[in-house]
Coordinates of C-alpha atoms and ligand atoms in Angstrom, one line a residue:
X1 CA 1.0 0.4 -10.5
X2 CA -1.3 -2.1 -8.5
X3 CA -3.7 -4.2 -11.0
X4 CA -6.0 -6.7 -10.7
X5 CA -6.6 -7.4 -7.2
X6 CA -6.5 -10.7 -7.1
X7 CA -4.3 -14.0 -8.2
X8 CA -5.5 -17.3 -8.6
X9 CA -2.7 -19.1 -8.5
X10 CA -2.0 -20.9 -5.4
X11 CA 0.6 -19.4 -3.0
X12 CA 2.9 -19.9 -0.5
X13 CA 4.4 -17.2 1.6
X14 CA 7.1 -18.3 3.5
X15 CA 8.7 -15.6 6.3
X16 CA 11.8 -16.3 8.0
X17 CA 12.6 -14.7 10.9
X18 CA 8.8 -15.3 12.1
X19 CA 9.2 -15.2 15.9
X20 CA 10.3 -11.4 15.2
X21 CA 8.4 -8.5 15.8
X22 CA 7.9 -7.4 12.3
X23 CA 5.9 -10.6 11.6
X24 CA 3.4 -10.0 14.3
X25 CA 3.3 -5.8 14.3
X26 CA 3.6 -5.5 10.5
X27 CA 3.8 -8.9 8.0
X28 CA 0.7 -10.9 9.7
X29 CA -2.1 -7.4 9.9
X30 CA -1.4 -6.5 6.6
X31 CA -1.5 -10.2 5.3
X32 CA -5.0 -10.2 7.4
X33 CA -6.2 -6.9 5.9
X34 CA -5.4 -8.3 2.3
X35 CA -7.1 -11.5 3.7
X36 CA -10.2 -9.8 4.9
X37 CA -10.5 -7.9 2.0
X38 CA -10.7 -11.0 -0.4
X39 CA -7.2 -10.0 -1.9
X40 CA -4.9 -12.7 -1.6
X41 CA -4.3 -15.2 -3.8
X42 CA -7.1 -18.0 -3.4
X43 CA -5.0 -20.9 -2.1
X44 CA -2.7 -18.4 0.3
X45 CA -0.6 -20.7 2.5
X46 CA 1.6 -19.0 4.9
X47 CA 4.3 -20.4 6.6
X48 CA 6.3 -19.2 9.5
X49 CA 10.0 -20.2 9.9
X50 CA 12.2 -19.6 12.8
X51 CA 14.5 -21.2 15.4
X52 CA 12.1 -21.7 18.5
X53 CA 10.6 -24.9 19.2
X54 CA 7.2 -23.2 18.9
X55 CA 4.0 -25.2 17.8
X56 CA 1.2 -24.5 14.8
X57 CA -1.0 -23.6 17.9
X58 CA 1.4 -21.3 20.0
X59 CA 2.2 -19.5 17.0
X60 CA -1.6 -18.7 15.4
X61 CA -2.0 -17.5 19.0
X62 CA 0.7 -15.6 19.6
X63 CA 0.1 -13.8 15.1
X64 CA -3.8 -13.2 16.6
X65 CA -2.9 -11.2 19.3
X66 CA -0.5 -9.3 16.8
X67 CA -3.5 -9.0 14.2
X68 CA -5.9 -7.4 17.3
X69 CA -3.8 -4.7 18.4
X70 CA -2.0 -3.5 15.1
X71 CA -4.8 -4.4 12.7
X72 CA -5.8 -1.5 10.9
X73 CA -9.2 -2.7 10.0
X74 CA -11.1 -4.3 12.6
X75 CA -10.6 -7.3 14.4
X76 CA -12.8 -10.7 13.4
X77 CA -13.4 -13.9 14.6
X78 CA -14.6 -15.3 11.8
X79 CA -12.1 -13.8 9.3
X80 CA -9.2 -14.9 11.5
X81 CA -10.4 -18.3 11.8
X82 CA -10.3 -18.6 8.5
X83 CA -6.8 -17.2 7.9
X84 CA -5.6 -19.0 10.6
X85 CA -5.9 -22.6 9.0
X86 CA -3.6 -21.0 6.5
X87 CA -0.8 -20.4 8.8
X88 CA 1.9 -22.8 9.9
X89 CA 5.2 -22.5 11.7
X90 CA 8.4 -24.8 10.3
X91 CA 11.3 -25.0 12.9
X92 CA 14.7 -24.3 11.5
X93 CA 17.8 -22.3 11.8
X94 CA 18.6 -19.9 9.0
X95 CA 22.3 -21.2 9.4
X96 CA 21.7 -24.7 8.7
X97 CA 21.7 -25.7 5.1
X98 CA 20.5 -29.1 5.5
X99 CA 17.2 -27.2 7.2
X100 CA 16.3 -25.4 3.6
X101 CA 16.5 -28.8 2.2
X102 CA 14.0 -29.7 5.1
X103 CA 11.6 -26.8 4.1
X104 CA 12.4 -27.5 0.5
X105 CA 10.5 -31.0 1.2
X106 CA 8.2 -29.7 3.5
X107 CA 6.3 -27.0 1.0
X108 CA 6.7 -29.5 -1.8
X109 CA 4.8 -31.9 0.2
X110 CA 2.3 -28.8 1.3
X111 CA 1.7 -27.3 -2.4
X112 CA 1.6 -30.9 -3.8
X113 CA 1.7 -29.3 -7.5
X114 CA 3.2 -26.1 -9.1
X115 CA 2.6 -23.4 -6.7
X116 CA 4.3 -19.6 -6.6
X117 CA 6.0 -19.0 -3.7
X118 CA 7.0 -15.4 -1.8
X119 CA 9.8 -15.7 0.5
X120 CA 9.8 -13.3 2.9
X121 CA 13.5 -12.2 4.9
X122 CA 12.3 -10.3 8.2
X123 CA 15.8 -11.8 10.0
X124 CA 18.7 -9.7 11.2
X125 CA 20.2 -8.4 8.4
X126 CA 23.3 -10.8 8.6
X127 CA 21.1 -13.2 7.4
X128 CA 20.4 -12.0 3.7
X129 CA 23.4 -13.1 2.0
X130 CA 23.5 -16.6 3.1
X131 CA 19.8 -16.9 3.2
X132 CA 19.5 -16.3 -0.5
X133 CA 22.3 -18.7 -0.8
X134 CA 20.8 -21.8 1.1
X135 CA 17.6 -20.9 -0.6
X136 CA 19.5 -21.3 -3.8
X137 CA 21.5 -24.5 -2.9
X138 CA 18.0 -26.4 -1.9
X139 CA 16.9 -25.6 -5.0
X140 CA 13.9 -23.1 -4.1
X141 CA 15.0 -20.2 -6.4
X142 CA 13.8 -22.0 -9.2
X143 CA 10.7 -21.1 -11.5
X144 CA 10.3 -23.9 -12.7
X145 CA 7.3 -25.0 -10.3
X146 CA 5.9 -21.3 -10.4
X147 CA 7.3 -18.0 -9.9
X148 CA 9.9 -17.6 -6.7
X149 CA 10.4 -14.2 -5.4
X150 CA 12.0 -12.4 -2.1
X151 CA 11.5 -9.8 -0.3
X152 CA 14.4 -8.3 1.2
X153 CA 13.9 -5.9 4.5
X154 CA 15.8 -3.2 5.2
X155 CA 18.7 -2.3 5.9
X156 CA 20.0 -3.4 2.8
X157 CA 23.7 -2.9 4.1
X158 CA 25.4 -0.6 5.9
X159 CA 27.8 1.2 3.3
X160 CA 28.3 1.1 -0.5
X161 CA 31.0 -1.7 -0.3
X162 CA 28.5 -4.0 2.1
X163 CA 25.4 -2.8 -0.3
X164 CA 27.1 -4.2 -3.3
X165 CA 28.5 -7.2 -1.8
X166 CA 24.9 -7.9 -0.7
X167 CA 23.4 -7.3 -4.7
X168 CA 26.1 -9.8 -6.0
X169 CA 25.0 -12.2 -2.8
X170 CA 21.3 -11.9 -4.0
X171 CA 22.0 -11.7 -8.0
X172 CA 24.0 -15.1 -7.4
X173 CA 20.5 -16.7 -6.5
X174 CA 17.6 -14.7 -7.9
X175 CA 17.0 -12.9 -10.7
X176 CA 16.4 -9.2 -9.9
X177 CA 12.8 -9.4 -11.5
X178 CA 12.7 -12.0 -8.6
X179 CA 13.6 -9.3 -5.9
X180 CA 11.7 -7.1 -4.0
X181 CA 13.8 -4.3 -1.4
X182 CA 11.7 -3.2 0.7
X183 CA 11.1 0.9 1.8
X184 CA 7.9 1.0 3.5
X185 CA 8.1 5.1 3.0
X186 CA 7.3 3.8 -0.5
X187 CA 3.7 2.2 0.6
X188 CA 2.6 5.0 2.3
X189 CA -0.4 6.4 0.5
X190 CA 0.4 10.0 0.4
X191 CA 4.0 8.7 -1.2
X192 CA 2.3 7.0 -3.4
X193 CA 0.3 10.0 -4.5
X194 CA 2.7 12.0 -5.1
X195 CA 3.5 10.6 -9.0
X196 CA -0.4 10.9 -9.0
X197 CA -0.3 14.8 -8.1
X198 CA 2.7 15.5 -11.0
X199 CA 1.7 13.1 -13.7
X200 CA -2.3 12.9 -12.7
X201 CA -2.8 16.6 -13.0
X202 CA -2.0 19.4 -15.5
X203 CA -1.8 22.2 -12.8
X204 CA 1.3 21.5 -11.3
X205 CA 4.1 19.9 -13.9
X206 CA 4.8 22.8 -15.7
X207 CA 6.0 25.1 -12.4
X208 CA 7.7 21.8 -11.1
X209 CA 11.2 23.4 -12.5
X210 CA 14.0 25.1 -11.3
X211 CA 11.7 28.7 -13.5
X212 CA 9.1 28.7 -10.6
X213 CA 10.6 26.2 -7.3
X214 CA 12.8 28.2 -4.9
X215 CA 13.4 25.5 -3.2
X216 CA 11.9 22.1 -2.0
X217 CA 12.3 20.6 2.0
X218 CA 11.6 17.2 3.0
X219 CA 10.8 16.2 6.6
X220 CA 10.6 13.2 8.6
X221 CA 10.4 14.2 12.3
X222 CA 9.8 11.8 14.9
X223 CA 9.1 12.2 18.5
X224 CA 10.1 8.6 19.3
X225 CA 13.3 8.5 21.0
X226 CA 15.8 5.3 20.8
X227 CA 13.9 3.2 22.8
X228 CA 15.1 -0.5 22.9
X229 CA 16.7 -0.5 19.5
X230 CA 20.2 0.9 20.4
X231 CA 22.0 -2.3 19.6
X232 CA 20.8 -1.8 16.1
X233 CA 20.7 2.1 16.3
X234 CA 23.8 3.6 17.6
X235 CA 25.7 1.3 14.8
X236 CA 23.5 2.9 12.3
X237 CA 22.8 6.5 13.2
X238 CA 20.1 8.7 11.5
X239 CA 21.4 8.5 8.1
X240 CA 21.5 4.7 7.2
X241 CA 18.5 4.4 8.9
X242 CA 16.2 7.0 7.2
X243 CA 18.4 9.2 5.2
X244 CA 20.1 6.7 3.0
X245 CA 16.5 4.5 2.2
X246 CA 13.4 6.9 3.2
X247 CA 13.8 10.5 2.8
X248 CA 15.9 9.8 -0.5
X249 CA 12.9 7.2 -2.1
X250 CA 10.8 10.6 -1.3
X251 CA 13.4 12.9 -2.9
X252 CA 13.4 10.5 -6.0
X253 CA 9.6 10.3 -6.4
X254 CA 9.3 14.6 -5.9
X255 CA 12.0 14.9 -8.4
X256 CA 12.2 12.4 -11.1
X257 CA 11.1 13.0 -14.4
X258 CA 7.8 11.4 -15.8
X259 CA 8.2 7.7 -16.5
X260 CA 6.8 6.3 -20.2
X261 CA 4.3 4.6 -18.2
X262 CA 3.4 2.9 -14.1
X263 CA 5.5 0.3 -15.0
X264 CA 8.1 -0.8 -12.3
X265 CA 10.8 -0.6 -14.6
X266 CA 9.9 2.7 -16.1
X267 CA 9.4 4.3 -12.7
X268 CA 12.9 2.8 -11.0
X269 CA 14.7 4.0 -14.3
X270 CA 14.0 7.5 -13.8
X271 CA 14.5 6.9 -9.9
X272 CA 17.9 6.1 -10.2
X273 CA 18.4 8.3 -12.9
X274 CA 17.5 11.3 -10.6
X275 CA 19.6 9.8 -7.9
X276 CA 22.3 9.5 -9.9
X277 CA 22.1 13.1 -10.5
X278 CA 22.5 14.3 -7.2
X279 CA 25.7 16.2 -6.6
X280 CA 27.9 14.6 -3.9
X281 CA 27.1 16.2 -0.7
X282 CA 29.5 18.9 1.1
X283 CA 30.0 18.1 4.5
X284 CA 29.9 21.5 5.3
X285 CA 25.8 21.1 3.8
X286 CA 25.2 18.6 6.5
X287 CA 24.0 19.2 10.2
X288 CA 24.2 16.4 12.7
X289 CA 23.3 16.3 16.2
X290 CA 22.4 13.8 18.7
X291 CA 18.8 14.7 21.3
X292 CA 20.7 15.6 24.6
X293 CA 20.5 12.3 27.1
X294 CA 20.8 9.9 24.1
X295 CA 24.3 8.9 25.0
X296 CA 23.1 7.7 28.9
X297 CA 20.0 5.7 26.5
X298 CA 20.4 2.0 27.7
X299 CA 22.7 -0.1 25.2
X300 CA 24.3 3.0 23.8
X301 CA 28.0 3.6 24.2
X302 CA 28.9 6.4 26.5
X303 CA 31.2 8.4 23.9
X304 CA 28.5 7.4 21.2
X305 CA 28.9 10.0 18.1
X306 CA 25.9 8.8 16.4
X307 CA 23.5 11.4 15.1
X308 CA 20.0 10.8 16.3
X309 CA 19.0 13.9 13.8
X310 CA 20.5 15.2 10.7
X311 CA 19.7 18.1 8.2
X312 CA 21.3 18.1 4.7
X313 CA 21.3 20.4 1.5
X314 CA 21.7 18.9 -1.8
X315 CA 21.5 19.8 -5.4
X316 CA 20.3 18.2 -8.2
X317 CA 22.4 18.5 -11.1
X318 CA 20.1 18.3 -14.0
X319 CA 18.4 20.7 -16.3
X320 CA 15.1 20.3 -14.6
X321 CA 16.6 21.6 -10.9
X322 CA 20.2 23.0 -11.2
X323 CA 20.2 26.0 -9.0
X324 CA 17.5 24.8 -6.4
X325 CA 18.1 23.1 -3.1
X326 CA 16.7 20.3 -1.7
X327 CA 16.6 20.5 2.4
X328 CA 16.2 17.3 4.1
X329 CA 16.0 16.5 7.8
X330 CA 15.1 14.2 9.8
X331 CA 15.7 13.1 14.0
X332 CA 14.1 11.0 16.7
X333 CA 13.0 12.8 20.1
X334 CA 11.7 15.7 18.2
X335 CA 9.0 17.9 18.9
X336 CA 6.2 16.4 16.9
X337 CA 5.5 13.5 14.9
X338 CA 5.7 14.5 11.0
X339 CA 6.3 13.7 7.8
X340 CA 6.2 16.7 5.4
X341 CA 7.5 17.4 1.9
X342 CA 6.4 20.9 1.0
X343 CA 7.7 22.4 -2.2
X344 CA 8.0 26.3 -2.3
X345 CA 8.0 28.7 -4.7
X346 CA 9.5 31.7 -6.0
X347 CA 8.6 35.1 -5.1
X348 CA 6.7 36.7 -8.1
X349 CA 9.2 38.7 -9.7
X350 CA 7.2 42.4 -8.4
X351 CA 4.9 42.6 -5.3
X352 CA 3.0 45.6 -5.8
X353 CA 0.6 44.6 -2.7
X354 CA 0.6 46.0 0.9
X355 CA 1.4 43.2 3.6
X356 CA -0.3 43.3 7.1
X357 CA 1.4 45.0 10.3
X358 CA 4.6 42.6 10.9
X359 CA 3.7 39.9 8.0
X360 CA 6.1 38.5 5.5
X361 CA 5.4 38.1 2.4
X362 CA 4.8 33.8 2.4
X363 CA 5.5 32.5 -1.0
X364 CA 3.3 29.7 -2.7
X365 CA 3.8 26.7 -0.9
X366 CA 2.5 22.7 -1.6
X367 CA 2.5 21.1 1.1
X368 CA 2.6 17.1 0.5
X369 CA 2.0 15.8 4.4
X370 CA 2.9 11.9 4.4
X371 CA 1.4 11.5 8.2
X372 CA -0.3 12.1 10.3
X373 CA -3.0 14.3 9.1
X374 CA -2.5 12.7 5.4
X375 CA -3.3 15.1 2.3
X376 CA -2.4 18.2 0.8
X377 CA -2.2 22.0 0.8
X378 CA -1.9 24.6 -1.5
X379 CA -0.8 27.9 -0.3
X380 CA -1.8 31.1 -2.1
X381 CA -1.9 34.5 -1.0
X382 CA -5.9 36.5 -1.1
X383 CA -6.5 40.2 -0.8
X384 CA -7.8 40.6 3.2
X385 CA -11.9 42.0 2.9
X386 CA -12.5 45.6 3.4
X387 CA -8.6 46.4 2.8
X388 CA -7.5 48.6 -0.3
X389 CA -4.4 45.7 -1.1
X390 CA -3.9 44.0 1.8
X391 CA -2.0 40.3 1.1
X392 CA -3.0 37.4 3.5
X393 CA -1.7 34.0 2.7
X394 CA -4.4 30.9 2.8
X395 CA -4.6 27.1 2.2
X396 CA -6.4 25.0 -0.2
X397 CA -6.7 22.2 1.7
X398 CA -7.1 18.2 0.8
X399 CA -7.4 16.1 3.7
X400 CA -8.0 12.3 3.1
X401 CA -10.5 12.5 5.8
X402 CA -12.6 14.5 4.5
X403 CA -12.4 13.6 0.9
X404 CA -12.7 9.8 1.6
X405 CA -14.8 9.5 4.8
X406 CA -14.5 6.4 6.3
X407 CA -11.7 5.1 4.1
X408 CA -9.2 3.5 6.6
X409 CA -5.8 4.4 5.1
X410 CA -3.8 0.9 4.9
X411 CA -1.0 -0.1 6.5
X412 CA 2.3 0.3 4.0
X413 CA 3.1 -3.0 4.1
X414 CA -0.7 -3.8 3.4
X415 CA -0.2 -2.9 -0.2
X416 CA 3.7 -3.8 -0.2
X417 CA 2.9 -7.3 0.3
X418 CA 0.1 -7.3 -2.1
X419 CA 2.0 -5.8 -4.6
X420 CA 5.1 -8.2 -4.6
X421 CA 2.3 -11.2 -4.6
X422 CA 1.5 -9.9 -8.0
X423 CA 4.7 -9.2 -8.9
X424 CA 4.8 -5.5 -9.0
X425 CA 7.8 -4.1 -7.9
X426 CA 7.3 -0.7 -8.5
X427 CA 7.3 0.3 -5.7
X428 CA 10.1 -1.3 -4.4
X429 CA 13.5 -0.3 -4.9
X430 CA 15.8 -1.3 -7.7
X431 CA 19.3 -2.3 -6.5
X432 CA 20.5 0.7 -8.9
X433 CA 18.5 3.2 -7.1
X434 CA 20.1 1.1 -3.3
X435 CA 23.5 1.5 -4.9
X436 CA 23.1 5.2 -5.8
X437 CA 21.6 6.2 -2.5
X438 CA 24.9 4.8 -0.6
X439 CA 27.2 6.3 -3.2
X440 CA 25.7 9.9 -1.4
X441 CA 25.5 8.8 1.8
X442 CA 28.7 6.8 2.2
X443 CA 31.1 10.0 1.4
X444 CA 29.3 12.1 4.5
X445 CA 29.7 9.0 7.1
X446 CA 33.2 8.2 6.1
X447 CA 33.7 12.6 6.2
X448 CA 32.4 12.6 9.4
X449 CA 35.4 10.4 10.6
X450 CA 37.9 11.8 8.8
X451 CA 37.4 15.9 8.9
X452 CA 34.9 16.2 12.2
X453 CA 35.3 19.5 12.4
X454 CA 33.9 20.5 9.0
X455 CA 30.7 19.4 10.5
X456 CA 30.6 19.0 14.0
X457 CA 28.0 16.8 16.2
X458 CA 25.7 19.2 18.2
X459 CA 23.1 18.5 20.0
X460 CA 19.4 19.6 20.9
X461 CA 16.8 18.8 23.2
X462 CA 14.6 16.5 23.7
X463 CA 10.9 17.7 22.0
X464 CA 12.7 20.7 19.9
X465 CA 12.7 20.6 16.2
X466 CA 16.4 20.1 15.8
X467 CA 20.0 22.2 16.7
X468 CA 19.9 25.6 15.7
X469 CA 22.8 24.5 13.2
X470 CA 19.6 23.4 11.0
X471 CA 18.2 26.5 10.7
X472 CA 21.5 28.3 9.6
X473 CA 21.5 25.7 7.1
X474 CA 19.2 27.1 5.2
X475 CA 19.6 30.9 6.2
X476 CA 22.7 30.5 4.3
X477 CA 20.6 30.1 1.2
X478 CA 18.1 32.6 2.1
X479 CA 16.0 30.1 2.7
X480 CA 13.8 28.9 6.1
X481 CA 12.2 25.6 7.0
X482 CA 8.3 25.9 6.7
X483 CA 5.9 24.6 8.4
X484 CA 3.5 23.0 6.3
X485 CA 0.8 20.3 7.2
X486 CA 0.8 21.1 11.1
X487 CA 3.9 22.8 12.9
X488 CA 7.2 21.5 11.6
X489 CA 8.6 23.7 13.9
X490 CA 9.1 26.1 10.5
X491 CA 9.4 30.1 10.4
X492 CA 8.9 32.8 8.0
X493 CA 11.1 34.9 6.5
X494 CA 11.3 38.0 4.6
X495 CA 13.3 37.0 2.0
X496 CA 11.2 39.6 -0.1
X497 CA 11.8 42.8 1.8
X498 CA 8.6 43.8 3.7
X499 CA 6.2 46.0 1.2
X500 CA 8.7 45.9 -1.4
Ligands
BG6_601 C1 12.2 2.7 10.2 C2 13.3 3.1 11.0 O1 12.7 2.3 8.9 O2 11.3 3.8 10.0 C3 12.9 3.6 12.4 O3 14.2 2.0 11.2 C4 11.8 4.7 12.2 O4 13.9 4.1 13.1 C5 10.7 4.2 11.2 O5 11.2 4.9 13.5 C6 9.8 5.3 10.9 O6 8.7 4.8 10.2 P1 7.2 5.4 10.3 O7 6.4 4.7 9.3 O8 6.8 5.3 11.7 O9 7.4 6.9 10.0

């Protein structure tokens, strides 16, 4: 994916929508990071643009106090004064198209030469469209003094129709090569090594079928409630905002087949290609609920039907998975903070061992834990000392702790940023793979307006691992959630009858 660390062409990053929160808690640490760690491109030059009649000085101060407290490595003096003479704040309003002419003049002026440029859209997500249309009317999509890209936030629309209306807005200016959609799940180092445990190793491929998986379960629990966001949130609900991007970039990575090689189109073709081949989703497969109190949340509307949690089972129609589910959940208020994927296995076909006094028998499990805790666990089952054949189930563990003391883990956006610097989008999604995400999600959103009662809105509460709904999901398929990297609120169950 990632190769040579550094460029040395000079560049010009260019964020609009700076006097946003993302720019100081995400764009401008993980911009310093890359900084401190001699990454960027020699000749960075960042540029803030926004509407505020803010000053060079006001906003260096205001991006430093962002850099101390969300910094992943350690704060600086030195290295911040350094980046700081780098960083320069343009006022302008996104609507005005005289304003990109301004810029236009502006960064000419500043690069004096050819120069590549990142444009970066961290602005309410009304913006996109007619951003990439100024940008294109002042004449700043063009190549021709250096490479122009964009990076696109998320949401990246709010159905299939708005999705697609958004790709032709974008196409009409750049190039997709030129595009970069962000998923942040995607940066995550344990995401990341997941095509390094399947296609890295020889262990696991071969059982990574519908022969040996029972069934796989993706989890992305937060204990986060609403908060301030419910302008944004009770519009979107739990599914556009992690179901529809996140939790199916994960599914995609656990489930596609190998790529011909780490390059971004190789990856994002079997991506899609395993999105695509996805089953549409029975409403009667889905679970929604909302944490009990969220409709009194400030800014949320007092009849609100948004789902702050969901659960949903889907199938993979291809010859690799046909016949094994794929649970995924995910909520806000929930009991602990966790990202899990863990992929179980099937029973061995004849258990001729004794289990302990009220154990099940636990099937092989890999657990795959994205935060906190980051690493990996294998689950096996050992013979318990000094019994005749007595089955206990253990871990393998690999914790990135231990097996890389002292390695900070970096930010997502850390290696996001560098990434589309260099122009490697593989890690960033393809608007095929946006396109085919909506196409599942879409039909359950529209469903849930138009037959409510095939899956009705519960609710749970507040610190609980979901409605009980959830867990009759996947009884239904003689199945159970797990826990896996810590408690994920999961169960056992004796799917294989005790001693059989
Ligand atoms: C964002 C969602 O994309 O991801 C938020 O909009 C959510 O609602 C966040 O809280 C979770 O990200 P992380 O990295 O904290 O797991």
């Amino acid at each position: 994916m990632s190769g040579p660390e550094r460029q040395s062409t000079p560049t010009t990053v260019v964020i609009f929508g700076a006097s946003g929160d993302l720019t100081q808690r995400k764009l401008i640490p993980a911009l310093y990071n890359n900084f401190k760690k001699r990454r960027l491109p020699e000749g960075i030059r960042i540029i803030g643009v926004a509407r505020r009649d803010w000053t060079d000085d006001y906003f260096r101060a205001r991006l430093r106090d962002g850099v101390r407290e969300n910094s992943a490595a350690s704060h600086d003096d030195a290295t911040w004064s350094e980046l700081e003479g780098k960083l320069h704040y343009f006022q302008g309003n996104l609507d005005s198209a005289e304003d990109y002419q301004r810029l236009q003049a502006h960064l000419n002026a500043l690069e004096s030469g050819p120069a590549d440029r990142l444009y970066y859209l961290a602005t309410a997500p009304e913006y996109y469209g007619p951003a990439c249309g100024h940008l294109a009317a002042a004449g700043m999509n063009s190549d021709a003094q250096g490479r122009r890209s964009i990076i696109i936030e998320k949401p990246f629309g709010e159905d299939l129709a708005s999705a697609q209306t958004l790709n032709a807005q974008v196409h009409a200016a750049f190039r997709e090569d030129q595009v970069y959609r962000i998923d942040h799940y995607m940066g995550k180092e344990t995401a990341q090594n997941i095509l390094f445990l399947r296609f890295a190793n020889t262990l696991f491929e071969p059982v990574w079928n519908r022969r040996y998986v029972s069934n796989i379960q993706v989890t992305v629990a937060e204990t986060v409630d609403v908060g301030h966001r419910a302008g944004y949130y009770d519009k979107a609900g739990v599914l556009r905002d992690m179901f529809q991007n996140h939790l199916l970039q994960l599914l995609a990575l656990v489930a596609m087949e190998p790529p011909a090689s780490l390059n971004a189109d190789a990856i994002r073709n079997e991506k899609a290609k395993v999105l695509g081949a996805i089953r549409p989703i029975h409403l009667a497969n889905t679970v929604r609920a909302q944490y009990e109190g969220y409709r009194a949340a400030e800014g949320v509307a007092p009849s609100s039907a948004t789902p702050t949690y969901a659960a949903l089972k889907l199938h993979i129609d291809n010859w690799r998975w046909k016949g094994v589910p794929f649970y995924l959940r995910s909520g806000k208020a929930m009991a602990d903070r966790s990202s899990t994927i863990i992929v179980e296995f099937q029973a061995p076909p004849d258990i001729m061992f004794k289990l302990g006094e009220n154990e099940c028998f636990t099937p092989n499990m890999l657990s795959i834990c994205i935060q906190p805790n980051e690493g990996m666990q294998l689950r096996f089952e050992t013979k318990v000392p000094d019994t005749v054949a007595e089955s206990h189930s253990v871990n393998m563990n690999f914790q990135y702790r231990d097996a890389y003391p002292g390695v900070i883990l970096p930010d997502a956006y850390e290696r996001l940023l560098l990434d589309a610097l260099k122009g490697d989008a593989s890690l960033f999604a393809r608007s095929d793979e946006i396109e085919a995400a909506w196409r599942l999600i879409d039909p359950v959103l529209s469903g849930y307006k138009t037959s409510p009662d095939l899956s009705p809105i519960c609710s749970y509460p507040v610190g609980s691992w979901g409605p009980s709904a959830a867990d009759d999901l996947l009884v239904r398929g003689g199945h159970v959630w797990r826990s896996g990297c810590q408690s994920c609120g999961g169960g056992t169950l004796c799917t294989i009858p005790k001693n059989a």
